[in-house]
mmCIF file of C-alpha atoms and ligand atoms in Angstrom:
data_model
loop_
_atom_site.group_PDB
_atom_site.id
_atom_site.type_symbol
_atom_site.label_atom_id
_atom_site.label_comp_id
_atom_site.label_asym_id
_atom_site.label_seq_id
_atom_site.Cartn_x
_atom_site.Cartn_y
_atom_site.Cartn_z
ATOM 1 C CA MET A 1 50.882 -22.990 4.060
ATOM 2 C CA SER A 2 48.346 -21.492 6.504
ATOM 3 C CA LYS A 3 46.228 -23.759 8.514
ATOM 4 C CA LEU A 4 42.201 -23.152 7.505
ATOM 5 C CA ARG A 5 39.525 -24.094 9.441
ATOM 6 C CA LEU A 6 35.881 -23.066 8.359
ATOM 7 C CA TRP A 7 32.889 -23.204 10.820
ATOM 8 C CA GLY A 8 29.479 -23.578 9.214
ATOM 9 C CA GLN A 9 27.140 -26.056 7.627
ATOM 10 C CA PRO A 10 27.461 -26.441 4.148
ATOM 11 C CA ARG A 11 23.571 -25.661 3.396
ATOM 12 C CA SER A 12 23.742 -21.999 4.501
ATOM 13 C CA ILE A 13 24.324 -19.488 1.466
ATOM 14 C CA ASN A 14 27.009 -17.649 3.390
ATOM 15 C CA VAL A 15 29.010 -20.680 3.973
ATOM 16 C CA VAL A 16 28.441 -21.733 0.311
ATOM 17 C CA LYS A 17 30.204 -18.596 -0.944
ATOM 18 C CA VAL A 18 33.250 -19.464 1.146
ATOM 19 C CA LEU A 19 33.385 -23.187 0.409
ATOM 20 C CA TRP A 20 33.339 -22.165 -3.642
ATOM 21 C CA THR A 21 35.807 -19.651 -2.990
ATOM 22 C CA LEU A 22 38.054 -22.437 -1.339
ATOM 23 C CA ASP A 23 37.341 -24.812 -4.184
ATOM 24 C CA GLU A 24 38.351 -21.956 -6.965
ATOM 25 C CA LEU A 25 41.469 -21.391 -4.911
ATOM 26 C CA GLY A 26 42.358 -24.977 -4.581
ATOM 27 C CA LEU A 27 42.933 -24.501 -1.047
ATOM 28 C CA ASP A 28 42.924 -27.585 2.038
ATOM 29 C CA TYR A 29 40.953 -26.642 4.802
ATOM 30 C CA GLU A 30 39.006 -28.469 7.747
ATOM 31 C CA ARG A 31 35.218 -27.702 8.211
ATOM 32 C CA VAL A 32 33.358 -27.703 11.332
ATOM 33 C CA ASP A 33 29.404 -27.956 11.270
ATOM 34 C CA ALA A 34 27.913 -25.093 12.905
ATOM 35 C CA GLY A 35 24.722 -23.145 12.586
ATOM 36 C CA GLY A 36 21.313 -24.090 11.981
ATOM 37 C CA LYS A 37 20.560 -27.911 13.582
ATOM 38 C CA PHE A 38 24.287 -28.076 14.325
ATOM 39 C CA GLY A 39 23.941 -25.072 16.887
ATOM 40 C CA ARG A 40 27.308 -24.237 18.546
ATOM 41 C CA VAL A 41 26.999 -20.581 17.296
ATOM 42 C CA ASN A 42 25.913 -19.235 20.662
ATOM 43 C CA GLU A 43 28.476 -21.003 22.907
ATOM 44 C CA ALA A 44 31.023 -19.029 24.420
ATOM 45 C CA ASP A 45 34.038 -20.381 22.588
ATOM 46 C CA TYR A 46 32.570 -19.686 19.187
ATOM 47 C CA LEU A 47 31.440 -16.287 20.442
ATOM 48 C CA THR A 48 35.289 -15.407 20.904
ATOM 49 C CA LEU A 49 35.612 -16.274 17.064
ATOM 50 C CA ASN A 50 32.679 -14.420 15.705
ATOM 51 C CA PRO A 51 30.685 -12.064 18.295
ATOM 52 C CA ASN A 52 27.580 -12.048 15.960
ATOM 53 C CA GLY A 53 26.923 -15.852 16.701
ATOM 54 C CA LEU A 54 26.588 -16.651 12.978
ATOM 55 C CA VAL A 55 28.237 -18.656 10.072
ATOM 56 C CA PRO A 56 30.493 -18.671 8.430
ATOM 57 C CA THR A 57 33.647 -17.972 10.423
ATOM 58 C CA LEU A 58 36.844 -18.674 9.045
ATOM 59 C CA GLU A 59 40.158 -19.454 10.973
ATOM 60 C CA ASP A 60 43.323 -18.658 9.153
ATOM 61 C CA ASP A 61 46.113 -19.847 11.299
ATOM 62 C CA GLY A 62 43.921 -19.222 14.353
ATOM 63 C CA VAL A 63 43.058 -15.688 13.315
ATOM 64 C CA PRO A 64 39.155 -15.416 12.996
ATOM 65 C CA LEU A 65 37.157 -13.705 10.112
ATOM 66 C CA TRP A 66 33.469 -13.074 9.621
ATOM 67 C CA GLU A 67 31.041 -11.778 7.227
ATOM 68 C CA SER A 68 31.066 -14.137 4.289
ATOM 69 C CA ASN A 69 31.916 -11.303 1.540
ATOM 70 C CA ALA A 70 35.002 -10.168 3.679
ATOM 71 C CA ILE A 71 36.037 -13.688 3.874
ATOM 72 C CA VAL A 72 35.651 -14.249 0.226
ATOM 73 C CA ARG A 73 37.500 -11.163 -0.618
ATOM 74 C CA TYR A 74 40.272 -11.945 1.908
ATOM 75 C CA LEU A 75 40.961 -15.506 0.594
ATOM 76 C CA ALA A 76 41.158 -13.996 -3.071
ATOM 77 C CA ALA A 77 43.680 -11.217 -1.940
ATOM 78 C CA LYS A 78 45.612 -13.639 0.134
ATOM 79 C CA TYR A 79 45.749 -16.835 -1.883
ATOM 80 C CA GLY A 80 44.320 -15.914 -5.416
ATOM 81 C CA SER A 81 45.930 -14.453 -8.574
ATOM 82 C CA ALA A 82 44.422 -12.848 -11.598
ATOM 83 C CA PRO A 83 41.928 -13.221 -12.971
ATOM 84 C CA PHE A 84 40.048 -14.583 -10.095
ATOM 85 C CA LEU A 85 41.437 -11.667 -8.057
ATOM 86 C CA PRO A 86 41.423 -8.925 -10.602
ATOM 87 C CA ALA A 87 45.169 -7.336 -11.091
ATOM 88 C CA ASP A 88 43.469 -3.846 -11.904
ATOM 89 C CA LEU A 89 42.298 -2.395 -8.700
ATOM 90 C CA ALA A 90 39.065 -0.527 -10.489
ATOM 91 C CA ARG A 91 38.140 -4.183 -11.578
ATOM 92 C CA ARG A 92 38.649 -5.519 -8.296
ATOM 93 C CA ALA A 93 36.228 -2.900 -6.847
ATOM 94 C CA ARG A 94 33.648 -3.828 -9.403
ATOM 95 C CA ALA A 95 33.923 -7.663 -8.052
ATOM 96 C CA ASP A 96 33.472 -6.051 -4.379
ATOM 97 C CA GLY A 97 30.750 -3.859 -5.594
ATOM 98 C CA TRP A 98 28.861 -6.883 -6.941
ATOM 99 C CA ASN A 99 29.450 -8.772 -3.756
ATOM 100 C CA GLU A 100 28.193 -6.065 -1.842
ATOM 101 C CA TRP A 101 25.053 -5.369 -4.506
ATOM 102 C CA THR A 102 24.129 -9.261 -4.121
ATOM 103 C CA SER A 103 24.051 -8.776 -0.093
ATOM 104 C CA LEU A 104 22.125 -5.503 -0.126
ATOM 105 C CA THR A 105 19.836 -5.197 -3.254
ATOM 106 C CA LEU A 106 19.264 -8.663 -4.542
ATOM 107 C CA TRP A 107 19.610 -11.342 -1.576
ATOM 108 C CA PRO A 108 17.182 -9.724 0.598
ATOM 109 C CA GLN A 109 14.427 -9.992 -1.837
ATOM 110 C CA VAL A 110 15.287 -13.361 -2.778
ATOM 111 C CA GLN A 111 15.415 -14.369 0.746
ATOM 112 C CA LYS A 112 12.041 -13.245 1.462
ATOM 113 C CA ILE A 113 10.595 -15.118 -1.551
ATOM 114 C CA GLN A 114 12.221 -18.216 -0.377
ATOM 115 C CA VAL A 115 11.044 -17.840 3.117
ATOM 116 C CA GLN A 116 7.502 -17.365 2.229
ATOM 117 C CA LEU A 117 7.417 -19.943 -0.941
ATOM 118 C CA ILE A 118 9.537 -22.854 0.732
ATOM 119 C CA ARG A 119 9.636 -22.488 4.609
ATOM 120 C CA THR A 120 5.987 -21.087 5.471
ATOM 121 C CA PRO A 121 3.107 -23.273 5.206
ATOM 122 C CA GLU A 122 0.801 -22.249 2.381
ATOM 123 C CA ALA A 123 -2.007 -21.178 4.338
ATOM 124 C CA GLN A 124 0.398 -18.608 6.143
ATOM 125 C CA ARG A 125 2.148 -17.096 3.493
ATOM 126 C CA ASP A 126 2.286 -13.481 2.839
ATOM 127 C CA LEU A 127 1.527 -13.302 -0.911
ATOM 128 C CA ALA A 128 1.681 -9.273 -1.000
ATOM 129 C CA GLN A 129 5.090 -9.594 0.486
ATOM 130 C CA VAL A 130 6.074 -12.159 -2.227
ATOM 131 C CA ALA A 131 4.915 -9.910 -4.967
ATOM 132 C CA ASP A 132 6.466 -6.829 -3.439
ATOM 133 C CA ALA A 133 10.076 -8.620 -3.309
ATOM 134 C CA HIS A 134 9.585 -10.270 -6.886
ATOM 135 C CA GLU A 135 9.078 -6.981 -8.364
ATOM 136 C CA LYS A 136 12.351 -5.443 -6.526
ATOM 137 C CA ALA A 137 14.179 -8.888 -7.505
ATOM 138 C CA LEU A 138 13.133 -8.163 -11.165
ATOM 139 C CA ALA A 139 14.199 -4.671 -11.132
ATOM 140 C CA ALA A 140 17.630 -5.594 -9.669
ATOM 141 C CA LEU A 141 18.045 -8.479 -12.254
ATOM 142 C CA HIS A 142 17.259 -5.906 -15.145
ATOM 143 C CA ILE A 143 20.066 -3.858 -13.926
ATOM 144 C CA LEU A 144 22.479 -6.934 -13.774
ATOM 145 C CA ASP A 145 21.066 -7.750 -17.135
ATOM 146 C CA ARG A 146 21.993 -4.582 -18.571
ATOM 147 C CA GLU A 147 25.562 -5.138 -16.913
ATOM 148 C CA LEU A 148 26.090 -8.630 -18.214
ATOM 149 C CA ALA A 149 25.287 -7.875 -21.741
ATOM 150 C CA LYS A 150 28.379 -5.540 -21.712
ATOM 151 C CA ARG A 151 30.716 -8.268 -20.231
ATOM 152 C CA PRO A 152 30.698 -12.106 -19.835
ATOM 153 C CA TYR A 153 31.274 -12.000 -16.032
ATOM 154 C CA VAL A 154 30.549 -9.333 -13.621
ATOM 155 C CA ALA A 155 33.974 -7.946 -13.335
ATOM 156 C CA GLY A 156 35.466 -8.594 -16.881
ATOM 157 C CA ASP A 157 36.020 -11.377 -19.425
ATOM 158 C CA GLU A 158 36.578 -13.772 -17.012
ATOM 159 C CA LEU A 159 35.381 -15.175 -13.625
ATOM 160 C CA SER A 160 36.132 -13.161 -10.358
ATOM 161 C CA PHE A 161 35.256 -13.650 -6.846
ATOM 162 C CA GLY A 162 32.582 -11.188 -7.535
ATOM 163 C CA ASP A 163 30.841 -13.766 -9.435
ATOM 164 C CA LEU A 164 30.444 -16.328 -6.632
ATOM 165 C CA PRO A 165 27.995 -14.682 -3.978
ATOM 166 C CA LEU A 166 25.928 -13.509 -7.104
ATOM 167 C CA ALA A 167 25.927 -16.908 -8.312
ATOM 168 C CA ALA A 168 24.787 -18.601 -4.999
ATOM 169 C CA THR A 169 21.801 -16.049 -5.041
ATOM 170 C CA ALA A 170 20.984 -16.694 -8.517
ATOM 171 C CA GLN A 171 20.858 -20.381 -7.967
ATOM 172 C CA ARG A 172 17.875 -19.818 -5.567
ATOM 173 C CA TRP A 173 16.178 -17.175 -7.798
ATOM 174 C CA PHE A 174 16.145 -20.012 -10.615
ATOM 175 C CA ASN A 175 14.852 -22.701 -8.423
ATOM 176 C CA LEU A 176 11.838 -20.793 -6.968
ATOM 177 C CA PRO A 177 8.554 -21.406 -8.104
ATOM 178 C CA ILE A 178 7.852 -18.113 -9.457
ATOM 179 C CA GLU A 179 7.700 -16.839 -12.862
ATOM 180 C CA ARG A 180 10.822 -15.492 -14.418
ATOM 181 C CA PRO A 181 10.657 -13.251 -17.662
ATOM 182 C CA ILE A 182 13.901 -14.221 -19.744
ATOM 183 C CA LEU A 183 16.917 -12.038 -19.084
ATOM 184 C CA LYS A 184 19.139 -13.380 -21.545
ATOM 185 C CA ALA A 185 22.571 -12.043 -20.593
ATOM 186 C CA VAL A 186 21.858 -13.322 -16.967
ATOM 187 C CA GLU A 187 20.839 -16.647 -18.251
ATOM 188 C CA ALA A 188 23.867 -16.806 -20.670
ATOM 189 C CA TRP A 189 26.407 -16.086 -17.314
ATOM 190 C CA TYR A 190 24.244 -18.458 -15.253
ATOM 191 C CA GLN A 191 24.803 -21.210 -17.684
ATOM 192 C CA LYS A 192 28.636 -20.486 -17.403
ATOM 193 C CA VAL A 193 28.988 -20.461 -13.739
ATOM 194 C CA LYS A 194 27.037 -23.268 -13.049
ATOM 195 C CA GLU A 195 29.479 -25.586 -14.870
ATOM 196 C CA ARG A 196 32.254 -24.512 -12.432
ATOM 197 C CA PRO A 197 32.912 -27.561 -10.287
ATOM 198 C CA GLY A 198 32.787 -25.488 -7.096
ATOM 199 C CA PHE A 199 28.997 -24.512 -8.007
ATOM 200 C CA LYS A 200 28.172 -28.031 -8.516
ATOM 201 C CA ARG A 201 29.704 -29.214 -5.576
ATOM 202 C CA TRP A 202 28.651 -26.616 -2.976
ATOM 203 C CA ALA A 203 25.805 -24.053 -4.475
ATOM 204 C CA ASP A 204 23.355 -26.271 -6.397
ATOM 205 C CA LEU A 205 21.314 -27.333 -3.746
ATOM 206 C CA PRO A 206 17.452 -27.956 -3.441
ATOM 207 C CA LEU A 207 15.844 -25.098 -1.770
ATOM 208 C CA ALA A 208 15.001 -25.737 1.997
HETATM 209 N N1 GSH B 1 26.004 -11.066 6.889
HETATM 210 C C1 GSH B 1 26.691 -12.274 7.554
HETATM 211 C C2 GSH B 1 25.242 -13.213 7.710
HETATM 212 C C3 GSH B 1 25.449 -14.403 7.918
HETATM 213 C C4 GSH B 1 24.257 -15.240 8.332
HETATM 214 O O1 GSH B 1 23.089 -14.471 8.453
HETATM 215 N N2 GSH B 1 24.509 -16.477 8.533
HETATM 216 C C5 GSH B 1 23.221 -17.170 9.131
HETATM 217 C C6 GSH B 1 23.211 -18.504 7.908
HETATM 218 S S1 GSH B 1 22.939 -17.916 6.158
HETATM 219 C C7 GSH B 1 23.483 -17.649 10.366
HETATM 220 O O2 GSH B 1 24.205 -18.016 10.888
HETATM 221 N N3 GSH B 1 22.183 -18.016 11.113
HETATM 222 C C8 GSH B 1 22.127 -18.690 12.145
HETATM 223 C C9 GSH B 1 22.720 -20.153 12.128
HETATM 224 O O3 GSH B 1 22.444 -20.703 10.988
HETATM 225 O O4 GSH B 1 22.521 -20.724 13.481
HETATM 226 C C10 GSH B 1 27.303 -12.873 6.498
HETATM 227 O O5 GSH B 1 27.366 -13.055 5.245
HETATM 228 O O6 GSH B 1 28.376 -13.647 6.654
#
């Protein structure tokens, strides 16, 4: 069995995706705190593992990998099986697609709201930015809602690696102090994914 080492403090959303994936796959690993208050990411040794100076980084038998979605996909491909790693390549690409969509379309808007409403003192908040991000996030979530009305999980009838980054992002959305119109299919999906032990252990965090 390979020796897995994950660098990253467990409050970072991109680290959470990998921790939850490791749990779903039942893998043993070592975790080293890095990033945020733990620093380390700009030290020369770390930069040889991840030239971006960001977390997460996963070492698999000493081979360093970075970019959380790529790590999730790699772990699923190397250690997973269907349905977590969909056997059908088109379904697998759909799981991949939702991970990219999460990072490129949904997360940037949710992150802006989180930064403004949770991390910025009230007097300094840019409420116009919050309103704009809220509108864009909702537009994206309406797309997700229409897709989840057709199938219970993003890539089909069962949970796959494509649900995890999205669910970690949804956890932020559902805990932000904002108005949320009811999106029935998204909420039905979220009720299921939040019961996974890996979600409870790693993703269900108070917002900070
Ligand atoms: N696209 C990268 C983004 C990684 C990223 O931005 N990581 C943040 C934490 S979520 C980071 O390392 N920030 C610097 C720090 O925590 O010191 C990925 O998905 O892995």
